[in-house]
Tab-separated table of N, CA and C in Angstrom:
chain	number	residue	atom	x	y	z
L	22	UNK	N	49.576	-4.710	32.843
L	22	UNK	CA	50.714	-3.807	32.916
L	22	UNK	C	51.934	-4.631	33.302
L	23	UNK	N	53.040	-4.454	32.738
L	23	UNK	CA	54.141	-5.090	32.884
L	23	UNK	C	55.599	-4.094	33.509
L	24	UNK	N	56.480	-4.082	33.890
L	24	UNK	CA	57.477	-3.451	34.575
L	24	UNK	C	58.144	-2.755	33.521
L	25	UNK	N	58.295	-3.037	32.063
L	25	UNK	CA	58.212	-2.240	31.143
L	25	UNK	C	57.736	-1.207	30.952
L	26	UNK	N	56.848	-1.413	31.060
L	26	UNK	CA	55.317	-0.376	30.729
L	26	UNK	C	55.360	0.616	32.060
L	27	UNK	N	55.416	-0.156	33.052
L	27	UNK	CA	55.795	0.557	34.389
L	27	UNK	C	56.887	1.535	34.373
L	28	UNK	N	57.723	1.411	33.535
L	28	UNK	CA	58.671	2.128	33.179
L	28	UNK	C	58.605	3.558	32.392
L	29	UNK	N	57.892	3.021	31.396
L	29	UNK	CA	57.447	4.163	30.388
L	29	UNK	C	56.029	5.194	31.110
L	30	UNK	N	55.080	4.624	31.718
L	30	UNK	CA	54.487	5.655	32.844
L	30	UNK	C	55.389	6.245	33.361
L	31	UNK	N	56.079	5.768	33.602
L	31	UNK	CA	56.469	6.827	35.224
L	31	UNK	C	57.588	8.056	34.540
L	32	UNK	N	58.106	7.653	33.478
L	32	UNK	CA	59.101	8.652	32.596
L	32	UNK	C	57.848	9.729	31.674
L	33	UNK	N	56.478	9.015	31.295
L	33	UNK	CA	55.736	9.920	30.609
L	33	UNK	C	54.961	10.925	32.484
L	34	UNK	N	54.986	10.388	33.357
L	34	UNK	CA	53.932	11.368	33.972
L	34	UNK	C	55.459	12.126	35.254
L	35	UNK	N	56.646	11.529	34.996
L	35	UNK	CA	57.392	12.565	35.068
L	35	UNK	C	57.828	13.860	34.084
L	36	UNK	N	57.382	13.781	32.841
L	36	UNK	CA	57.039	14.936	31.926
L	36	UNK	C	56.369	15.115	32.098
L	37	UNK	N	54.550	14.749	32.463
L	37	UNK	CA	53.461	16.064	32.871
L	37	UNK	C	53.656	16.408	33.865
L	38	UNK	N	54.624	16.122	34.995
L	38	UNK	CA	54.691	16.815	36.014
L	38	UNK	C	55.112	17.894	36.439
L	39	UNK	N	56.268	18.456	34.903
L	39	UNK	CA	57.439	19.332	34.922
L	39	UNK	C	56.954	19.789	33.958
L	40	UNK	N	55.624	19.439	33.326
L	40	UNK	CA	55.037	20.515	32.166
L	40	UNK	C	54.280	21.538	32.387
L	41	UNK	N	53.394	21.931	32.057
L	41	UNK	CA	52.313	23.002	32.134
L	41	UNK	C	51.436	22.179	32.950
L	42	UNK	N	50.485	21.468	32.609
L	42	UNK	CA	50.041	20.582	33.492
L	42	UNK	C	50.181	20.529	34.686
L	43	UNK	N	51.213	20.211	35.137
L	43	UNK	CA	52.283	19.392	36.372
L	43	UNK	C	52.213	20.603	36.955
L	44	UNK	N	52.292	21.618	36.321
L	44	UNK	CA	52.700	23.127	37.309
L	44	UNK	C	51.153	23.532	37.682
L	45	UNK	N	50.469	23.560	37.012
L	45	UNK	CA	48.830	24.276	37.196
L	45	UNK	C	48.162	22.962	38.223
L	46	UNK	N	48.438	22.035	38.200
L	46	UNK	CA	47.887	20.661	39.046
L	46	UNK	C	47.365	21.174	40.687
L	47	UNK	N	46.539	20.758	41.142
L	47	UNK	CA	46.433	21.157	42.123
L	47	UNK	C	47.661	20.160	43.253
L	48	UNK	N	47.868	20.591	44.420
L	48	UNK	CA	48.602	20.020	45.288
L	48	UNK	C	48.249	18.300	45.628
L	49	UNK	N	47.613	18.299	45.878
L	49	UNK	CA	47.053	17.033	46.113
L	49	UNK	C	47.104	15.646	44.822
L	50	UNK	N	46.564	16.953	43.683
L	50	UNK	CA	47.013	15.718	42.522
L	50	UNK	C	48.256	15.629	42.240
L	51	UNK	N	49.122	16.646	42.211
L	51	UNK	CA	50.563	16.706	41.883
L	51	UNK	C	51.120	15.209	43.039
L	52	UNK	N	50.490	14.991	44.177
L	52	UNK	CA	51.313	14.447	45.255
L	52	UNK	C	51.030	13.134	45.187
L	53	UNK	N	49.328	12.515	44.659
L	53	UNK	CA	49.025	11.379	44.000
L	53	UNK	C	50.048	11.305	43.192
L	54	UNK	N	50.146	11.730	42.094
L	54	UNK	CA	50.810	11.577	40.317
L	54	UNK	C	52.269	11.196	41.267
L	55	UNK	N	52.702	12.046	42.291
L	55	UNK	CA	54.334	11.797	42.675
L	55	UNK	C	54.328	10.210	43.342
L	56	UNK	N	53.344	9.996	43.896
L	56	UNK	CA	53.319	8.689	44.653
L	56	UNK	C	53.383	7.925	43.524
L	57	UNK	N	52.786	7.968	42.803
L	57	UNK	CA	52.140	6.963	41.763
L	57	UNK	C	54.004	6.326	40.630
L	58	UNK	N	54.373	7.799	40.322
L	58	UNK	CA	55.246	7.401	39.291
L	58	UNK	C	56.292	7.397	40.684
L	59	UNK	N	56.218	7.096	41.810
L	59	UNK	CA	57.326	6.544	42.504
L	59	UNK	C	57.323	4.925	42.468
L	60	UNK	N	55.824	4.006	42.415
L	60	UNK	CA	55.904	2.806	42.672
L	60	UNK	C	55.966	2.393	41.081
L	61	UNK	N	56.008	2.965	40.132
L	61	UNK	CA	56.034	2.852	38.637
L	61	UNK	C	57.772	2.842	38.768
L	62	UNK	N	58.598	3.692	39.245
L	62	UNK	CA	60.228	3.142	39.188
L	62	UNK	C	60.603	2.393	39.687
L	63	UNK	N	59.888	2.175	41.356
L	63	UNK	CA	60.555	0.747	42.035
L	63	UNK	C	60.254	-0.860	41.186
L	64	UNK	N	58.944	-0.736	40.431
L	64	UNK	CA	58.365	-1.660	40.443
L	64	UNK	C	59.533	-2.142	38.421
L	65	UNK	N	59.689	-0.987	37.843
L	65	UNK	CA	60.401	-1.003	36.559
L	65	UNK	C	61.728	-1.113	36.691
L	66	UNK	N	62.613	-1.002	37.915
L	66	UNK	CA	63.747	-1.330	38.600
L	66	UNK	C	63.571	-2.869	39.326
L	67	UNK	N	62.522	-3.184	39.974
L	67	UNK	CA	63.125	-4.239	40.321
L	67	UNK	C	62.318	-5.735	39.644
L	68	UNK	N	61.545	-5.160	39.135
L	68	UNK	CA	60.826	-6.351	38.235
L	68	UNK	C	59.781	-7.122	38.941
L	69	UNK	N	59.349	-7.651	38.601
L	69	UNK	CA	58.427	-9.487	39.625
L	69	UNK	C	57.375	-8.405	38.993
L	70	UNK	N	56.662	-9.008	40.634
L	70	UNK	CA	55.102	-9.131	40.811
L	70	UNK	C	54.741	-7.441	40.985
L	71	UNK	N	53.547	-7.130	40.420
L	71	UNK	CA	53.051	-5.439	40.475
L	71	UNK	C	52.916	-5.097	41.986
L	72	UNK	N	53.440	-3.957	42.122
L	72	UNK	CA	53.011	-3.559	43.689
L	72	UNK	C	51.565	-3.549	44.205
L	73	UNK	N	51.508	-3.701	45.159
L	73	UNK	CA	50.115	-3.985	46.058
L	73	UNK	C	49.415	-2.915	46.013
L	74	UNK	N	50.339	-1.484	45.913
L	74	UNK	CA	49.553	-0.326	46.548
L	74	UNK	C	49.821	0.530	45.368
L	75	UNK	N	49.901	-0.250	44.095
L	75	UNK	CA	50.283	0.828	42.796
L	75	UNK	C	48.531	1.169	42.558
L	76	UNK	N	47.694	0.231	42.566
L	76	UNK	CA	46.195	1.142	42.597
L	76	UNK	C	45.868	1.664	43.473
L	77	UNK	N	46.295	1.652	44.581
L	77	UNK	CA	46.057	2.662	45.555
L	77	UNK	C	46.376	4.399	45.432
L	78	UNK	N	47.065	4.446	44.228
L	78	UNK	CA	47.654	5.694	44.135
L	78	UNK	C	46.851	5.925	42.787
L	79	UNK	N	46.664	5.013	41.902
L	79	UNK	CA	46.503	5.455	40.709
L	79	UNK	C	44.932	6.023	40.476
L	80	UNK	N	44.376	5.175	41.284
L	80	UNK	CA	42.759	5.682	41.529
L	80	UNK	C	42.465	7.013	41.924
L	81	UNK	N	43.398	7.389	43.295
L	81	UNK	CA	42.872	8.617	43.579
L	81	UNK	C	43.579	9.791	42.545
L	82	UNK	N	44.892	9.311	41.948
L	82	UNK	CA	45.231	10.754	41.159
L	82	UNK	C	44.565	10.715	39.776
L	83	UNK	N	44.245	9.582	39.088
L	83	UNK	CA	42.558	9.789	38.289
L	83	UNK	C	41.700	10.397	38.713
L	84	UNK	N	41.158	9.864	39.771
L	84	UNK	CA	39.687	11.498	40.513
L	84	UNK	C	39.988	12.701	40.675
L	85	UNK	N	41.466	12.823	41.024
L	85	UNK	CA	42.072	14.311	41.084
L	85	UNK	C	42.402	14.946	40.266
L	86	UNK	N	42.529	14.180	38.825
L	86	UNK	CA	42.597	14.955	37.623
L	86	UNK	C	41.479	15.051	37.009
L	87	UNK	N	40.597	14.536	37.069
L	87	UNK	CA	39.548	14.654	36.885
L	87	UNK	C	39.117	15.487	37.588
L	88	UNK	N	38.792	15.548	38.657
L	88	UNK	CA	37.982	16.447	39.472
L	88	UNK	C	38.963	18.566	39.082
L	89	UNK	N	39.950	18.221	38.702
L	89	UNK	CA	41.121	19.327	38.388
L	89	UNK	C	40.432	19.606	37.118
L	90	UNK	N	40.296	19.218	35.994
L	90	UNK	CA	39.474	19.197	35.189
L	90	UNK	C	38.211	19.924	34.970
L	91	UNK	N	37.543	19.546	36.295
L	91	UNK	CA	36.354	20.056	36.408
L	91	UNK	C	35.082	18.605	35.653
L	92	UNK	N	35.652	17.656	35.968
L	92	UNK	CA	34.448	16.372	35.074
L	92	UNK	C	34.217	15.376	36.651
L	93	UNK	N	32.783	15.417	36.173
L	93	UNK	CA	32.230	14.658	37.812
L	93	UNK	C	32.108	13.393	36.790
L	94	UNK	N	32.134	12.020	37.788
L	94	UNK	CA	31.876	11.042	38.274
L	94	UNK	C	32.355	10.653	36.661
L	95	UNK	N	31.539	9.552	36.325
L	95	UNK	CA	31.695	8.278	34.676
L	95	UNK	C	31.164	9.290	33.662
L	96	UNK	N	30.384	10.474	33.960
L	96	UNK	CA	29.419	10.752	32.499
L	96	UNK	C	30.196	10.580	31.209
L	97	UNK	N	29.176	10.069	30.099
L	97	UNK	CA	30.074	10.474	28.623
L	97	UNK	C	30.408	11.441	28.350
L	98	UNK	N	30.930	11.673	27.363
L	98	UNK	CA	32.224	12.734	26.943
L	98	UNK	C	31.075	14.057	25.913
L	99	UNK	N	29.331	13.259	25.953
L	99	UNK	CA	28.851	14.273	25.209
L	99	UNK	C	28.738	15.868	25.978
L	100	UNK	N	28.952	16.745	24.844
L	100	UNK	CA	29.027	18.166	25.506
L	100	UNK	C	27.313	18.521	26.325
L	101	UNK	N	27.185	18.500	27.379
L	101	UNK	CA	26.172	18.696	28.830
L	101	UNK	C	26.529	19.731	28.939
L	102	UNK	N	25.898	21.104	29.140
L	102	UNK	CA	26.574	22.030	29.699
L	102	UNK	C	26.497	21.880	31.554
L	103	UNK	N	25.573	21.299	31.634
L	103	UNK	CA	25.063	20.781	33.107
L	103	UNK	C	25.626	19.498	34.026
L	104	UNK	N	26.924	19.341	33.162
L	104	UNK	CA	27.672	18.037	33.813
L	104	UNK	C	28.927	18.841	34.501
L	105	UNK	N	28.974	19.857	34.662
L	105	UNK	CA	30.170	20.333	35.440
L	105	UNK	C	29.960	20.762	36.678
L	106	UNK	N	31.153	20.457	37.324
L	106	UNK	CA	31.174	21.043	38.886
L	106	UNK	C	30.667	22.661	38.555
L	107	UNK	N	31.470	23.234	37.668
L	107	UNK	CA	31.727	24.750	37.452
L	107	UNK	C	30.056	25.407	37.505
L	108	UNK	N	29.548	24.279	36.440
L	108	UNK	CA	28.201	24.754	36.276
L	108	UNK	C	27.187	24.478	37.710
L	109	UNK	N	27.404	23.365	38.155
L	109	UNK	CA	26.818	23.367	39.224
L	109	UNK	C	27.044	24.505	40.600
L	110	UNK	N	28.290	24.697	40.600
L	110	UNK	CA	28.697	25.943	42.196
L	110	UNK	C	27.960	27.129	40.956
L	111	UNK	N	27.606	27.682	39.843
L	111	UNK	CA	26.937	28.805	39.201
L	111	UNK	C	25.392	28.547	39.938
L	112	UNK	N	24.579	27.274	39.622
L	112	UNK	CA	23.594	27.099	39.903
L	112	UNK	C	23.269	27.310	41.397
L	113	UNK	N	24.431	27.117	41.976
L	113	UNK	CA	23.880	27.017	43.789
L	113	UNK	C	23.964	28.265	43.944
L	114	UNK	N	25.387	29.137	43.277
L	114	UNK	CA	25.122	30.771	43.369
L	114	UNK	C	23.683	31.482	43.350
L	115	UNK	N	23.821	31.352	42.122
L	115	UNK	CA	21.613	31.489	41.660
L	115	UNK	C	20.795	31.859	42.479
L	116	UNK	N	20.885	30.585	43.163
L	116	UNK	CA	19.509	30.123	43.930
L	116	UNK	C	19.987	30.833	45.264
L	117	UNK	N	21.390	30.342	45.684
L	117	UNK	CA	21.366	31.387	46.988
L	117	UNK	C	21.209	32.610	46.827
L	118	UNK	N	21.522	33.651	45.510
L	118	UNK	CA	21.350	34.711	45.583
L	118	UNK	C	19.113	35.530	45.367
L	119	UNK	N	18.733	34.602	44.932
L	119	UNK	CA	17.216	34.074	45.086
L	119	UNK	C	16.852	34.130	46.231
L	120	UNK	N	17.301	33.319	47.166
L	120	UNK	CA	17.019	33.029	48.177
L	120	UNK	C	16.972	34.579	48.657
L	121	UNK	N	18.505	34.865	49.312
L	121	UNK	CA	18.560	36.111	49.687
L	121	UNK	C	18.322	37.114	49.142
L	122	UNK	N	17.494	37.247	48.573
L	122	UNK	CA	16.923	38.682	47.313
L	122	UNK	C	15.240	38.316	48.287
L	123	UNK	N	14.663	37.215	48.286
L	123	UNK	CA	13.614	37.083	48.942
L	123	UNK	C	13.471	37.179	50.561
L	124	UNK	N	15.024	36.966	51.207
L	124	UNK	CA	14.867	36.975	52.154
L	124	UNK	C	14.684	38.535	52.595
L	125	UNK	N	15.084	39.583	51.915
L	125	UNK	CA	15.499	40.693	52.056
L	125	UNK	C	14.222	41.184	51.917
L	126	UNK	N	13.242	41.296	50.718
L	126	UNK	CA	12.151	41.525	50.235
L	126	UNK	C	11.437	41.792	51.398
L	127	UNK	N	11.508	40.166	52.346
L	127	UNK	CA	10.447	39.534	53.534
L	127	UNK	C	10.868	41.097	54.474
L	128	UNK	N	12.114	41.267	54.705
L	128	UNK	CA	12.400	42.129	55.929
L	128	UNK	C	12.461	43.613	55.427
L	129	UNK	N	12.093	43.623	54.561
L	129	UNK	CA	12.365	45.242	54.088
L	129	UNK	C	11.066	45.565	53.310
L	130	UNK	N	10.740	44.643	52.518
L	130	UNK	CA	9.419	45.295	52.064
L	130	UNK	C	9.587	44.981	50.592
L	131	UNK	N	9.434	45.485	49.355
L	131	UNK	CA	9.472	45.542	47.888
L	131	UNK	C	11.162	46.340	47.881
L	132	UNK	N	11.241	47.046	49.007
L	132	UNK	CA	12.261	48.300	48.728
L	132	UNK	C	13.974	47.399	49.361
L	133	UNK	N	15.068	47.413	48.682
L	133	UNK	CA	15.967	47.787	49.412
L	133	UNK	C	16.090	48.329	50.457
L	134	UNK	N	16.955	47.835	51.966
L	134	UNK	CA	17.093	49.020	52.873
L	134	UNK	C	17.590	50.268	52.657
L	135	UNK	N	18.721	50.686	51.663
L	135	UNK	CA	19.583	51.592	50.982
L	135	UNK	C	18.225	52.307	50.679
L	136	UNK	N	17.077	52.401	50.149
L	136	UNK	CA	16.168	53.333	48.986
L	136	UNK	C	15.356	53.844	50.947
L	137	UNK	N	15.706	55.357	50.349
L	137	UNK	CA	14.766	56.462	51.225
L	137	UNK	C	13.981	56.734	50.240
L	138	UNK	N	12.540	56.757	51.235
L	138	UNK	CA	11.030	57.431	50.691
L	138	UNK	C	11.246	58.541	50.871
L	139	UNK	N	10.234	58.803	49.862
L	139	UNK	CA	10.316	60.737	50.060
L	139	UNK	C	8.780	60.721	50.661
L	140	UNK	N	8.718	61.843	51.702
L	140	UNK	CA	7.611	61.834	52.248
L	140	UNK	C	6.397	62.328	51.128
């Protein structure tokens, strides 16, 4: 990457910031992406050597768009329906609601507490 290039980032992810994107972003990534295309102008303004702490920013607002996204960790891009966060908090739903359907069973019997016997 060159201070050029440094240049043209920071003018392209100051348009996703003020786009649709930029607006739906969660807080945290919006504030990475702001850090990020801040050391992308100092560094395209004053030229030399790349800043020290320009990957320091750029790493975490990659995981945060990603993770905004909803895409965990490296997987490939093939369609998994089982590679998503989304799908995974469904699966833990599931099972906790499993869980507590059995736990209920244990303390109540076959019956709901709500269901009156008729004598």
């Amino acid at each position: 990457m060159t201070p050029q290039v440094a240049a043209r980032v920071a003018a392209e992810l100051n348009d996703w910031l003020y786009s649709t994107g930029g607006m739906c972003a969660d807080a945290a990534t919006r504030g990475a992406l702001l850090a990020l295309r801040q050391r992308c102008r100092r560094w395209a303004k004053s030229g030399g050597q790349r800043p020290d702490d320009l990957y320091t920013w750029r790493n975490p607002a990659l995981a945060l768009l990603r993770r905004d996204l909803d895409i965990l960790g490296l997987e490939t891009y093939e369609s998994d329906p089982d590679a998503t966060m989304l799908k995974q908090l469904q699966q833990e739903l599931e099972a906790s609601l499993r869980s507590d359907t059995r736990s209920m069973r244990r303390r109540w019997g076959s019956e709901s507490p709500g269901v009156i016997r008729n004598p």
